PDB file of C-alpha atoms in Angstrom:
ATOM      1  CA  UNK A 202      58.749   0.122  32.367  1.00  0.00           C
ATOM      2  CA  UNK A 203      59.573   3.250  31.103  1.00  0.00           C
ATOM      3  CA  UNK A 204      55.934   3.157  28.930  1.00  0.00           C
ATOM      4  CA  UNK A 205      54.759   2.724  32.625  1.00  0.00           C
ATOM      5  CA  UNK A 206      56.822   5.723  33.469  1.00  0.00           C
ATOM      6  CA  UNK A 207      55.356   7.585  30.331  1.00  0.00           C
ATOM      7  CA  UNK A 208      51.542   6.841  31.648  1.00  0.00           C
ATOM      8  CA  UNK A 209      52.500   8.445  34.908  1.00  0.00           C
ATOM      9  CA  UNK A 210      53.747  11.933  34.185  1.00  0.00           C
ATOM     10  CA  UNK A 211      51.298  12.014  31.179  1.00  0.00           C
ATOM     11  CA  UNK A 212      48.540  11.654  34.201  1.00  0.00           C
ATOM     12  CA  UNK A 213      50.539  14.539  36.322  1.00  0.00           C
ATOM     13  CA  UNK A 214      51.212  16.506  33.426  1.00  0.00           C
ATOM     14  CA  UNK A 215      48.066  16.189  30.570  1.00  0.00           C
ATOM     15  CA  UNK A 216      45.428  14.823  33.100  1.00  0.00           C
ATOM     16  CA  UNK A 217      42.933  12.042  32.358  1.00  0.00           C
ATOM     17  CA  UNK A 218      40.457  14.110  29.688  1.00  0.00           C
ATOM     18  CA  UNK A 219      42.673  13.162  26.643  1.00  0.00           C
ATOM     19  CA  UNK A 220      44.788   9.740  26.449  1.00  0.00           C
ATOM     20  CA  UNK A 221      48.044   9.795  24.251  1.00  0.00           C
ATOM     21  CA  UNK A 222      46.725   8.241  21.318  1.00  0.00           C
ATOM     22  CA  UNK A 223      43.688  10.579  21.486  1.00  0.00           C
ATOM     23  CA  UNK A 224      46.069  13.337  21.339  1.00  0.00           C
ATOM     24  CA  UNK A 225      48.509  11.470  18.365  1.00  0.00           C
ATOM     25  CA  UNK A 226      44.782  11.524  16.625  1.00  0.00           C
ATOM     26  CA  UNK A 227      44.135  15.233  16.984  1.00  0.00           C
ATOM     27  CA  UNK A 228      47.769  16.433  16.617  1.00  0.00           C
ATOM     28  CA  UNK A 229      47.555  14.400  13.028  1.00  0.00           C
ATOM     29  CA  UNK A 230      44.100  15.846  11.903  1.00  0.00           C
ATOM     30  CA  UNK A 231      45.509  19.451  13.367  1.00  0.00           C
ATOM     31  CA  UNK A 232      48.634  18.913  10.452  1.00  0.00           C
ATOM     32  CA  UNK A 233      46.659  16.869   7.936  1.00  0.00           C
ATOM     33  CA  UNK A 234      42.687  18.376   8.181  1.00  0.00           C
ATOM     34  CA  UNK A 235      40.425  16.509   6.248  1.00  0.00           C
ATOM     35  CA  UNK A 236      42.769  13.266   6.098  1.00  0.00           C
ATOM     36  CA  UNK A 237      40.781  10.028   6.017  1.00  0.00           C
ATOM     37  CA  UNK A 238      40.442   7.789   8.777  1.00  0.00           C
ATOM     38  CA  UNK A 239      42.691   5.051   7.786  1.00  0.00           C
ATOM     39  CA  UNK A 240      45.735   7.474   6.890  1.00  0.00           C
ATOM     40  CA  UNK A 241      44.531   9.345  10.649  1.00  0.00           C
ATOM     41  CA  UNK A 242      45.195   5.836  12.289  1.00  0.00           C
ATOM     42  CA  UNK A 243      48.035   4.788  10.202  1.00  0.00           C
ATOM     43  CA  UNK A 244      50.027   8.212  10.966  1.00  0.00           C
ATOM     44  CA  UNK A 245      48.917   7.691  14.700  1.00  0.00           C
ATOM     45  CA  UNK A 246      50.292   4.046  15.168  1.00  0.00           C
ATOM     46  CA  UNK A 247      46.397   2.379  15.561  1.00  0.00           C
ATOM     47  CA  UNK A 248      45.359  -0.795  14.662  1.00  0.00           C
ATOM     48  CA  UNK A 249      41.560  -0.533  12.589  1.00  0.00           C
ATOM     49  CA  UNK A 250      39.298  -1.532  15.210  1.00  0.00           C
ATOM     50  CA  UNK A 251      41.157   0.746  17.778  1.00  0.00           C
ATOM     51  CA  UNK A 252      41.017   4.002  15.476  1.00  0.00           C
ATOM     52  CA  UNK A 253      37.340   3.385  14.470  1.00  0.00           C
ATOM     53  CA  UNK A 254      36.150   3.399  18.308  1.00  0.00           C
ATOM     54  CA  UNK A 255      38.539   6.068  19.200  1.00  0.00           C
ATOM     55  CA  UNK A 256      37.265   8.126  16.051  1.00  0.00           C
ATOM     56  CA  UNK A 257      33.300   7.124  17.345  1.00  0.00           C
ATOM     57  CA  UNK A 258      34.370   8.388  21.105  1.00  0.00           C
ATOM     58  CA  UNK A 259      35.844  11.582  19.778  1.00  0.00           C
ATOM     59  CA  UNK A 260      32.768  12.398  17.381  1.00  0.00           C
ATOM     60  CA  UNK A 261      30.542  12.033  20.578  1.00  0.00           C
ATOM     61  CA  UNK A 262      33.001  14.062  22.931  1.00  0.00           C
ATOM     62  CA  UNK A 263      32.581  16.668  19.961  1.00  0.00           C
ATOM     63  CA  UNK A 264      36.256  17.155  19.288  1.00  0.00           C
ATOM     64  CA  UNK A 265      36.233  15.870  15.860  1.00  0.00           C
ATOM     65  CA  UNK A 266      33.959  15.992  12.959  1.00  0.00           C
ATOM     66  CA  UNK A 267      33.508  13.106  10.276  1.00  0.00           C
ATOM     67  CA  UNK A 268      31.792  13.527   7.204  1.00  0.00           C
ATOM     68  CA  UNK A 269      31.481  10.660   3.750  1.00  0.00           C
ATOM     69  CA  UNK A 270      34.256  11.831   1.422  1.00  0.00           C
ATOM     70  CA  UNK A 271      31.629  12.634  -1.589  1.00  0.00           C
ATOM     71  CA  UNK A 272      33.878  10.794  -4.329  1.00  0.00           C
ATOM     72  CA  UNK A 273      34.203   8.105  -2.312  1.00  0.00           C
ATOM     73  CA  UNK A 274      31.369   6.546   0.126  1.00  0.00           C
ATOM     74  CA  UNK A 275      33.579   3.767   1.835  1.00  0.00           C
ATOM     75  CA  UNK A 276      35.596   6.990   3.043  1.00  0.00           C
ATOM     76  CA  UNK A 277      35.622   8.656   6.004  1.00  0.00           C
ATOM     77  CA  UNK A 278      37.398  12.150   5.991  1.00  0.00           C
ATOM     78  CA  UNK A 279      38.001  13.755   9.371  1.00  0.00           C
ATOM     79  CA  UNK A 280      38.574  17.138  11.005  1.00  0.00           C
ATOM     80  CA  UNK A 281      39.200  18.840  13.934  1.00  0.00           C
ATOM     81  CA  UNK A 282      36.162  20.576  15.653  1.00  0.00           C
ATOM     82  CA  UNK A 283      36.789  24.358  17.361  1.00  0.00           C
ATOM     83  CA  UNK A 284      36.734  22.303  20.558  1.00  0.00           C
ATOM     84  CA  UNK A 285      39.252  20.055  19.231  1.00  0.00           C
ATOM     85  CA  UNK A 286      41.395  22.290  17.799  1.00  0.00           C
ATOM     86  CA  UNK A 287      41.377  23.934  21.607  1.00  0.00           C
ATOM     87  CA  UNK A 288      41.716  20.873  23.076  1.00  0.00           C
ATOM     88  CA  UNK A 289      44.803  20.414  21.216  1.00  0.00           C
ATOM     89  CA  UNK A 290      46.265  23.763  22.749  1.00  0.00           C
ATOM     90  CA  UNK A 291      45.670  23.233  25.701  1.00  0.00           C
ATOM     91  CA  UNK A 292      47.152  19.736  26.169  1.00  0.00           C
ATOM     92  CA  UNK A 293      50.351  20.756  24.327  1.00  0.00           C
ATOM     93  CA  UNK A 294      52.150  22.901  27.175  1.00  0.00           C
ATOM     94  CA  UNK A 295      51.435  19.363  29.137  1.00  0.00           C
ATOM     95  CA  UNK A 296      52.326  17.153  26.468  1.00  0.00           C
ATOM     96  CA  UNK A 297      55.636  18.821  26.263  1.00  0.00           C
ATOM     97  CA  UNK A 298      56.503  18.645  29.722  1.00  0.00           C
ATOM     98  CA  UNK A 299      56.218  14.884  29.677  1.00  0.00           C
ATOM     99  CA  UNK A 300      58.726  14.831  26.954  1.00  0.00           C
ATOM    100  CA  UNK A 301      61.338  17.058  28.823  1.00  0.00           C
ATOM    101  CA  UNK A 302      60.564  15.073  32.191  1.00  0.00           C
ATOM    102  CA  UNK A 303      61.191  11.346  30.208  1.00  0.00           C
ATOM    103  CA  UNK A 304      64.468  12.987  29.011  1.00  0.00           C
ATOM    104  CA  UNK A 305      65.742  14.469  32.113  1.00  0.00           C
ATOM    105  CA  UNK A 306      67.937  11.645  32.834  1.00  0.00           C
ATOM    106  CA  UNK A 307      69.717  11.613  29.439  1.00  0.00           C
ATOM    107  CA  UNK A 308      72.336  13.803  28.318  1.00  0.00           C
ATOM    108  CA  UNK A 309      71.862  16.069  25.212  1.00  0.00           C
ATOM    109  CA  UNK A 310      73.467  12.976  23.123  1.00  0.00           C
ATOM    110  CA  UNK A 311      71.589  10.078  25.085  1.00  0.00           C
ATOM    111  CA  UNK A 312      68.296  11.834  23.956  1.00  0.00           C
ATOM    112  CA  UNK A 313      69.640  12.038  20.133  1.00  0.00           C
ATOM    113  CA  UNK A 314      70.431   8.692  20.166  1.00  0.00           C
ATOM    114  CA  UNK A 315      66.933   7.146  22.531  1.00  0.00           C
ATOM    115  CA  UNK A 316      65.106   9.319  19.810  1.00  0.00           C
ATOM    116  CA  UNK A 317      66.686   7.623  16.527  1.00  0.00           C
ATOM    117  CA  UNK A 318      67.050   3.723  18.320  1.00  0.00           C
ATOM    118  CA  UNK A 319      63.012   4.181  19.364  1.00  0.00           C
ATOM    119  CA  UNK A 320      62.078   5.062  15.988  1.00  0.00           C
ATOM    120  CA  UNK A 321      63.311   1.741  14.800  1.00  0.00           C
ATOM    121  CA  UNK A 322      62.277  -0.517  17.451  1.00  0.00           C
ATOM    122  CA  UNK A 323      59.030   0.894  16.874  1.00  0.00           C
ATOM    123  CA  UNK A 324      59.142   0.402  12.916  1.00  0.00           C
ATOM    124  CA  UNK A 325      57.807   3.943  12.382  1.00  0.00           C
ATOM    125  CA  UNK A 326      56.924   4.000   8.838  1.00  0.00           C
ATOM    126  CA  UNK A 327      58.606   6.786   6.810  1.00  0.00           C
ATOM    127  CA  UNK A 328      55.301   9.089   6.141  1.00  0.00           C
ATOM    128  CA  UNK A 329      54.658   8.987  10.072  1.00  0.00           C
ATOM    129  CA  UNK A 330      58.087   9.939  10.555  1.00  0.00           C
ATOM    130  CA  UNK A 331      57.484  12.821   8.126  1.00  0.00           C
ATOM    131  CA  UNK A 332      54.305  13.854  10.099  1.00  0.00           C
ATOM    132  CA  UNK A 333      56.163  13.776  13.015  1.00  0.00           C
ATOM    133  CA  UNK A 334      58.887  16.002  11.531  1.00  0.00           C
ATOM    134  CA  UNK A 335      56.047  18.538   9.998  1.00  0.00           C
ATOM    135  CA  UNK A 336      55.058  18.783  13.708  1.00  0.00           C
ATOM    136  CA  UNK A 337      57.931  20.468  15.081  1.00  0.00           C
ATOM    137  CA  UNK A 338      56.524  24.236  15.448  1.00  0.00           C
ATOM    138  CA  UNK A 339      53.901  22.376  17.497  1.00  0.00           C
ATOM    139  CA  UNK A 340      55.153  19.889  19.486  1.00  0.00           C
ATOM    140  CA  UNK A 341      58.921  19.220  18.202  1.00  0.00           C
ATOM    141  CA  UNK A 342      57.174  15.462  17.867  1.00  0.00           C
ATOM    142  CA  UNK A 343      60.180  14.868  16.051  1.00  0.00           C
ATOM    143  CA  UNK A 344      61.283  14.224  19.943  1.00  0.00           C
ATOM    144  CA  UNK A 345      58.278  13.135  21.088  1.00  0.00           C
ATOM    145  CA  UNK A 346      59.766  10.158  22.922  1.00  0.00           C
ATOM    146  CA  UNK A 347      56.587   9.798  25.013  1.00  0.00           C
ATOM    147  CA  UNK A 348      55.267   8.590  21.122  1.00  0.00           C
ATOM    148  CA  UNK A 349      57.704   6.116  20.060  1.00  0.00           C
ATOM    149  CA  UNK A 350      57.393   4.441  23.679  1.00  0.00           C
ATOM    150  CA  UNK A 351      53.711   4.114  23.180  1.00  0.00           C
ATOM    151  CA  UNK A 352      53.956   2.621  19.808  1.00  0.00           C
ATOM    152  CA  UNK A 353      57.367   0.159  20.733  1.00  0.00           C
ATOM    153  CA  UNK A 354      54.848  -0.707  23.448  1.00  0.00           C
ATOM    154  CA  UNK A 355      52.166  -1.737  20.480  1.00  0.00           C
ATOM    155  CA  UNK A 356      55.097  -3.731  19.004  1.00  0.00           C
ATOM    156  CA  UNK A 357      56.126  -5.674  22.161  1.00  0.00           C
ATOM    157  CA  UNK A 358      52.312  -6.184  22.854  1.00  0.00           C
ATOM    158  CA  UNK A 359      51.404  -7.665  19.439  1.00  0.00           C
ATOM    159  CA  UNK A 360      55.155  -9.865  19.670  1.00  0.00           C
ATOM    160  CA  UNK A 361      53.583 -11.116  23.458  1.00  0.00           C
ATOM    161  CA  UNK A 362      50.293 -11.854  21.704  1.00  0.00           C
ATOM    162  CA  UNK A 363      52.138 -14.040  19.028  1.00  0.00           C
ATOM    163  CA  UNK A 364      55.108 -15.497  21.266  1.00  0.00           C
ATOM    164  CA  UNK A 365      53.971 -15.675  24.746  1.00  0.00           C
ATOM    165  CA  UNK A 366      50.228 -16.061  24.412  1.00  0.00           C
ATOM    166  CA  UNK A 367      47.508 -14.942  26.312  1.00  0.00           C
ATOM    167  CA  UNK A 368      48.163 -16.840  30.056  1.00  0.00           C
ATOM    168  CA  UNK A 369      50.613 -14.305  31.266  1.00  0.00           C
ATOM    169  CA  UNK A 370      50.831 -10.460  30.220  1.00  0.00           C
ATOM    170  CA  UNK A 371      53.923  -8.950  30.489  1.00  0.00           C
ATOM    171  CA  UNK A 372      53.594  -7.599  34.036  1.00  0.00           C
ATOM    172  CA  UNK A 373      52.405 -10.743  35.283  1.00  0.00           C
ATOM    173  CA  UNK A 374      55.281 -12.469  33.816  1.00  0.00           C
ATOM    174  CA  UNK A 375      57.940  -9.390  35.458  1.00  0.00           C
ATOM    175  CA  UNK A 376      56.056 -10.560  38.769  1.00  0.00           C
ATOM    176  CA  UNK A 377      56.202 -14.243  38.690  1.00  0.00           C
ATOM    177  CA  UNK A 378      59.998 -13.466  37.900  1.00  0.00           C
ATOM    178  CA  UNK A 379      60.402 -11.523  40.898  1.00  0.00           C
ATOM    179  CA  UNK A 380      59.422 -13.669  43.117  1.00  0.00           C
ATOM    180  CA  UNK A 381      61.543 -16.999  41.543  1.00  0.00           C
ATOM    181  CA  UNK A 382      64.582 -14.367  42.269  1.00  0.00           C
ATOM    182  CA  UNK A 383      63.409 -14.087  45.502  1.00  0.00           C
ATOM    183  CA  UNK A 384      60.796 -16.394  47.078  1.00  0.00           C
ATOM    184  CA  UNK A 385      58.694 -15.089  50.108  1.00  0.00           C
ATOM    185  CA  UNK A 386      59.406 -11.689  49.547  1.00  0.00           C
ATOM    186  CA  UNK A 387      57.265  -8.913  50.807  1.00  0.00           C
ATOM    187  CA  UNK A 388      54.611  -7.336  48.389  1.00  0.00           C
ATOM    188  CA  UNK A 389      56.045  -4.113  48.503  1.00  0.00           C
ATOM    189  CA  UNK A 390      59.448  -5.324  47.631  1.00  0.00           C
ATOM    190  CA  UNK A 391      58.620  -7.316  44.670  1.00  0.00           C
ATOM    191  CA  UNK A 392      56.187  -4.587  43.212  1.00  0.00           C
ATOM    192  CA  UNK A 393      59.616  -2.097  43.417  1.00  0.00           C
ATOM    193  CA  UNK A 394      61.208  -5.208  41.515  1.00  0.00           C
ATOM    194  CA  UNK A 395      58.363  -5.521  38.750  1.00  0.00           C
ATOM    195  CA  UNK A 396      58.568  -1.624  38.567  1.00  0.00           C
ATOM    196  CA  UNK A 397      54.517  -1.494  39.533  1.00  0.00           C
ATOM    197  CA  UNK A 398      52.563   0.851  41.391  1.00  0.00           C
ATOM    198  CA  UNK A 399      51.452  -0.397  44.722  1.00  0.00           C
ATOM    199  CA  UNK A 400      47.745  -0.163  43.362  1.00  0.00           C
ATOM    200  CA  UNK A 401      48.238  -1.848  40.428  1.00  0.00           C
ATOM    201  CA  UNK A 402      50.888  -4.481  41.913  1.00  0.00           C
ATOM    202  CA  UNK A 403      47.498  -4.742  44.857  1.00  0.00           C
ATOM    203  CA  UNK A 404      45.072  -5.704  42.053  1.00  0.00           C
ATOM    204  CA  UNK A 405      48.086  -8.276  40.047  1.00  0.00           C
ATOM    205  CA  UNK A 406      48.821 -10.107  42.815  1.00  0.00           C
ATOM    206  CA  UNK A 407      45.213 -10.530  43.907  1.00  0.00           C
ATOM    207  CA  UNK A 408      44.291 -11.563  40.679  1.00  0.00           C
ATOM    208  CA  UNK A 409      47.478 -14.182  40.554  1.00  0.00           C
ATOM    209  CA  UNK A 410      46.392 -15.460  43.752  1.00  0.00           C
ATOM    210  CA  UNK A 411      42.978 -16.064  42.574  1.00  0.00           C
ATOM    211  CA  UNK A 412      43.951 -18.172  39.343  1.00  0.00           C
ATOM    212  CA  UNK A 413      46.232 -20.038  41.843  1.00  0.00           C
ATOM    213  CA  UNK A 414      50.023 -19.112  40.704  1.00  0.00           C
ATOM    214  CA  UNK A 415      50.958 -17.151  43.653  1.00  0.00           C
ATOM    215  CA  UNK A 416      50.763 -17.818  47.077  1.00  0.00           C
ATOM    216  CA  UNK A 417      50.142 -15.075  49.952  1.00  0.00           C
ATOM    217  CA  UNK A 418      50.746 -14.707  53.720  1.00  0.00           C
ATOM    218  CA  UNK A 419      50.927 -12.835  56.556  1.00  0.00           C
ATOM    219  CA  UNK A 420      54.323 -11.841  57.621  1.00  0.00           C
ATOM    220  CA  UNK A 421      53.741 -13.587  60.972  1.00  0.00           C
ATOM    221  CA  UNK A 422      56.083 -11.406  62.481  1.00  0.00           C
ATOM    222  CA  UNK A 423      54.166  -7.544  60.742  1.00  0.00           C
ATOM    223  CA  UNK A 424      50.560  -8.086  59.719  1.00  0.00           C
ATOM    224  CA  UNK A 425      50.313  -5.432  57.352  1.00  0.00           C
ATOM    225  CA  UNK A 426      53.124  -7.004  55.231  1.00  0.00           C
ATOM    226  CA  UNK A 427      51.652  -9.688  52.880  1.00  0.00           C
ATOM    227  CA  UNK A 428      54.654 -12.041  51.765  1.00  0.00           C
ATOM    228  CA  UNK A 429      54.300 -14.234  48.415  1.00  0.00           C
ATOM    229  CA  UNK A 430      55.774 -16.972  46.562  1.00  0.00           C
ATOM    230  CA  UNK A 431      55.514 -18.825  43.390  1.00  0.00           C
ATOM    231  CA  UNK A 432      52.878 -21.847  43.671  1.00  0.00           C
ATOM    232  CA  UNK A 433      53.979 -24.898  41.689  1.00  0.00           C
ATOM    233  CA  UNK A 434      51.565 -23.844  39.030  1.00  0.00           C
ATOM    234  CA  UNK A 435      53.003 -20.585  38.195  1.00  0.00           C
ATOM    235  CA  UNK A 436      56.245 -21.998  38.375  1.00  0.00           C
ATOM    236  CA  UNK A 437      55.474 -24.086  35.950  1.00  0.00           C
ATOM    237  CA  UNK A 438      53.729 -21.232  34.147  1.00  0.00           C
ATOM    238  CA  UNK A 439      56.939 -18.928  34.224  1.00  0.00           C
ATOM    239  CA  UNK A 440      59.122 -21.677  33.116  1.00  0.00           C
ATOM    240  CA  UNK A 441      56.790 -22.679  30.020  1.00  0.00           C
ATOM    241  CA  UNK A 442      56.240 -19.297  29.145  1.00  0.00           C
ATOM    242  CA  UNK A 443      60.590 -17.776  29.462  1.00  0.00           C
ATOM    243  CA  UNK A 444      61.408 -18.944  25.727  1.00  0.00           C
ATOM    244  CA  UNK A 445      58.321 -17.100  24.193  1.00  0.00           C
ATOM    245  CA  UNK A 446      59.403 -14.341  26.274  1.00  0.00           C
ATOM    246  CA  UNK A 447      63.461 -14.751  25.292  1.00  0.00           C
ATOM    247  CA  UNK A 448      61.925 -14.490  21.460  1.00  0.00           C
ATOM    248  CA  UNK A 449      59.630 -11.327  22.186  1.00  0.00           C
ATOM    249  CA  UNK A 450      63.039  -9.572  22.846  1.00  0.00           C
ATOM    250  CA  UNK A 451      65.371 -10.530  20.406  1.00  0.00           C
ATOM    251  CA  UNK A 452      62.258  -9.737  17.888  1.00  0.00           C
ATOM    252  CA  UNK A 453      61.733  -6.436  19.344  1.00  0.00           C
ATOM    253  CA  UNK A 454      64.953  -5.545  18.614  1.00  0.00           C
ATOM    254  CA  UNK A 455      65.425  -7.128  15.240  1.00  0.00           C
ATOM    255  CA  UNK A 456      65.657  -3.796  13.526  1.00  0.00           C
ATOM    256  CA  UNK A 457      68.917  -2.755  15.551  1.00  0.00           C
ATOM    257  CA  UNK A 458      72.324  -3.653  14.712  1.00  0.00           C
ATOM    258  CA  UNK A 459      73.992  -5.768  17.369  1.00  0.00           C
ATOM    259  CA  UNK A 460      75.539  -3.032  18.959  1.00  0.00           C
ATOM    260  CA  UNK A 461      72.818  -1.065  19.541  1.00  0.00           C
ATOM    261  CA  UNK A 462      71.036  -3.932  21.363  1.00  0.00           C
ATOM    262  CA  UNK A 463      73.055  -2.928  24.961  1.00  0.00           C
ATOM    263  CA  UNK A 464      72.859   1.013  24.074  1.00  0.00           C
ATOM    264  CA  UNK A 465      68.919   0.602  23.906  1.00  0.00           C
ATOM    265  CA  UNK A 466      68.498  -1.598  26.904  1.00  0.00           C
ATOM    266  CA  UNK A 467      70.439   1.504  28.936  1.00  0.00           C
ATOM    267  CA  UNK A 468      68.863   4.515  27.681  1.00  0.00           C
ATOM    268  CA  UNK A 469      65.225   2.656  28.163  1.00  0.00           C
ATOM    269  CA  UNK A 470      66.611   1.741  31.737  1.00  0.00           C
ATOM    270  CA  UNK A 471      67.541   5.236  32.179  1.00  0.00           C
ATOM    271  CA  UNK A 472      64.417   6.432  30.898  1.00  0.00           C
ATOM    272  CA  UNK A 473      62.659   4.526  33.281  1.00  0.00           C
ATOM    273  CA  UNK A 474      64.215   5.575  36.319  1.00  0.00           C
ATOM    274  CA  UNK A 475      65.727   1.934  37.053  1.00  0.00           C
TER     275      UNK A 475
END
């Protein structure tokens, strides 16, 4: 939720030309020009396949150059283009303003504390920690909580892959829960509960309906209300997939002492608005 949060004000604040990871990329090649593409991805929290086609998409967009590293041909080294380097100035003021807006809710001590519990939910290794601390004139990315959201999301998404499976994503799951809380409520209402955009909770639900796990009326008594409720399959569904989803938590936050476990469910709640 509060990732969801994140992908709002960065769409207020940064706009739609640069995505967050496409900015972690340039703000890592703007400290570390001419690093190669693997250290690039591994300081920016991406996967292989997801740094080579974001590196390819930049190239074309001509923000970034790429060039053989001459002592080594499997190498790719990497550096920000004039256009890049602007680009990177330009999205900064915005970048920064999604960071103070996320921690608006949290005292000065809250955001200490969100900032240091993230980092290890999100098993930051130490060198991207140390980027992240070389960024500070920039960016203060040591603070950059709008970062460690995005890559605790990467965790939790790779812990859903291996736990849950591929049936239900995670907001599918929040939505079939919402509605065994409370059957036959209104779409509206169980969107607010899922934390979901009415577009995006529009497009879920259709979809859910379609594979046959929710079912949808007419509010006989206010035909622009569309009421729903589990269907015995999703039911069935939800219940199957609860323990995966049970073990995606506790192994999200494995790396935090059991004390911390209640103090980061709050400040993400907080974060999030809920």
């Amino acid at each position: 939720m509060a990732q969801q949060v994140h992908t709002r004000l960065w769409s207020e604040y940064v706009g739609t030309e640069l995505t967050a990871p496409q900015f972690a990329v340039l703000l890592v090649l703007a400290l570390e020009p001419g690093a190669d593409q693997r250290t690039v991805g591994e300081r920016a929290s991406l996967d292989k396949a997801t740094m080579a086609e974001m590196v390819a998409r930049l190239v074309r967009r001509g923000l970034v150059l790429r060039r053989r590293d001459p002592a080594d041909g499997r190498r790719k080294l990497l550096a920000l283009s004039q256009n890049g380097a602007q680009a990177v100035r330009e999205a900064t003021g915005g970048v920064v303003r999604v960071q103070r807006t996320l921690f608006e809710p949290l005292g000065p001590d809250e955001q200490l504390e969100i900032v240091r519990i993230m980092a290890k939910i999100a098993r930051l290794e130490p060198a991207a920690v140390a980027v992240m601390a070389d960024a500070r004139p920039t960016l203060d990315a040591q603070r950059a909580i709008g970062y460690l959201i995005r890559v605790a999301q990467q965790v939790h998404t790779k812990l859903w892959s291996e736990k849950v499976g591929t049936e239900l994503t995670a907001p599918q799951y929040a939505v079939l829960d919402a509605l065994e809380t409370e059957p036959g409520a209104d779409q509206r209402t169980v969107g607010e509960l899922a934390s979901l955009d009415k577009a995006t909770m529009a497009e879920m639900v259709s979809r859910l309906v379609r594979r046959g796990l929710v079912l949808r009326r007419r509010d006989p008594s206010d035909g622009r209300r569309n009421l729903l409720s589990l269907s015995p399959t999703g039911q069935e569904l939800l219940h199957r997939s609860t323990a995966g989803v049970r073990e995606v938590q506790e192994a999200l936050l494995a790396p935090l002492e059991p004390h911390e476990h209640v103090q980061a469910l709050a400040l993400l709640s907080k974060t999030a608005r809920l």
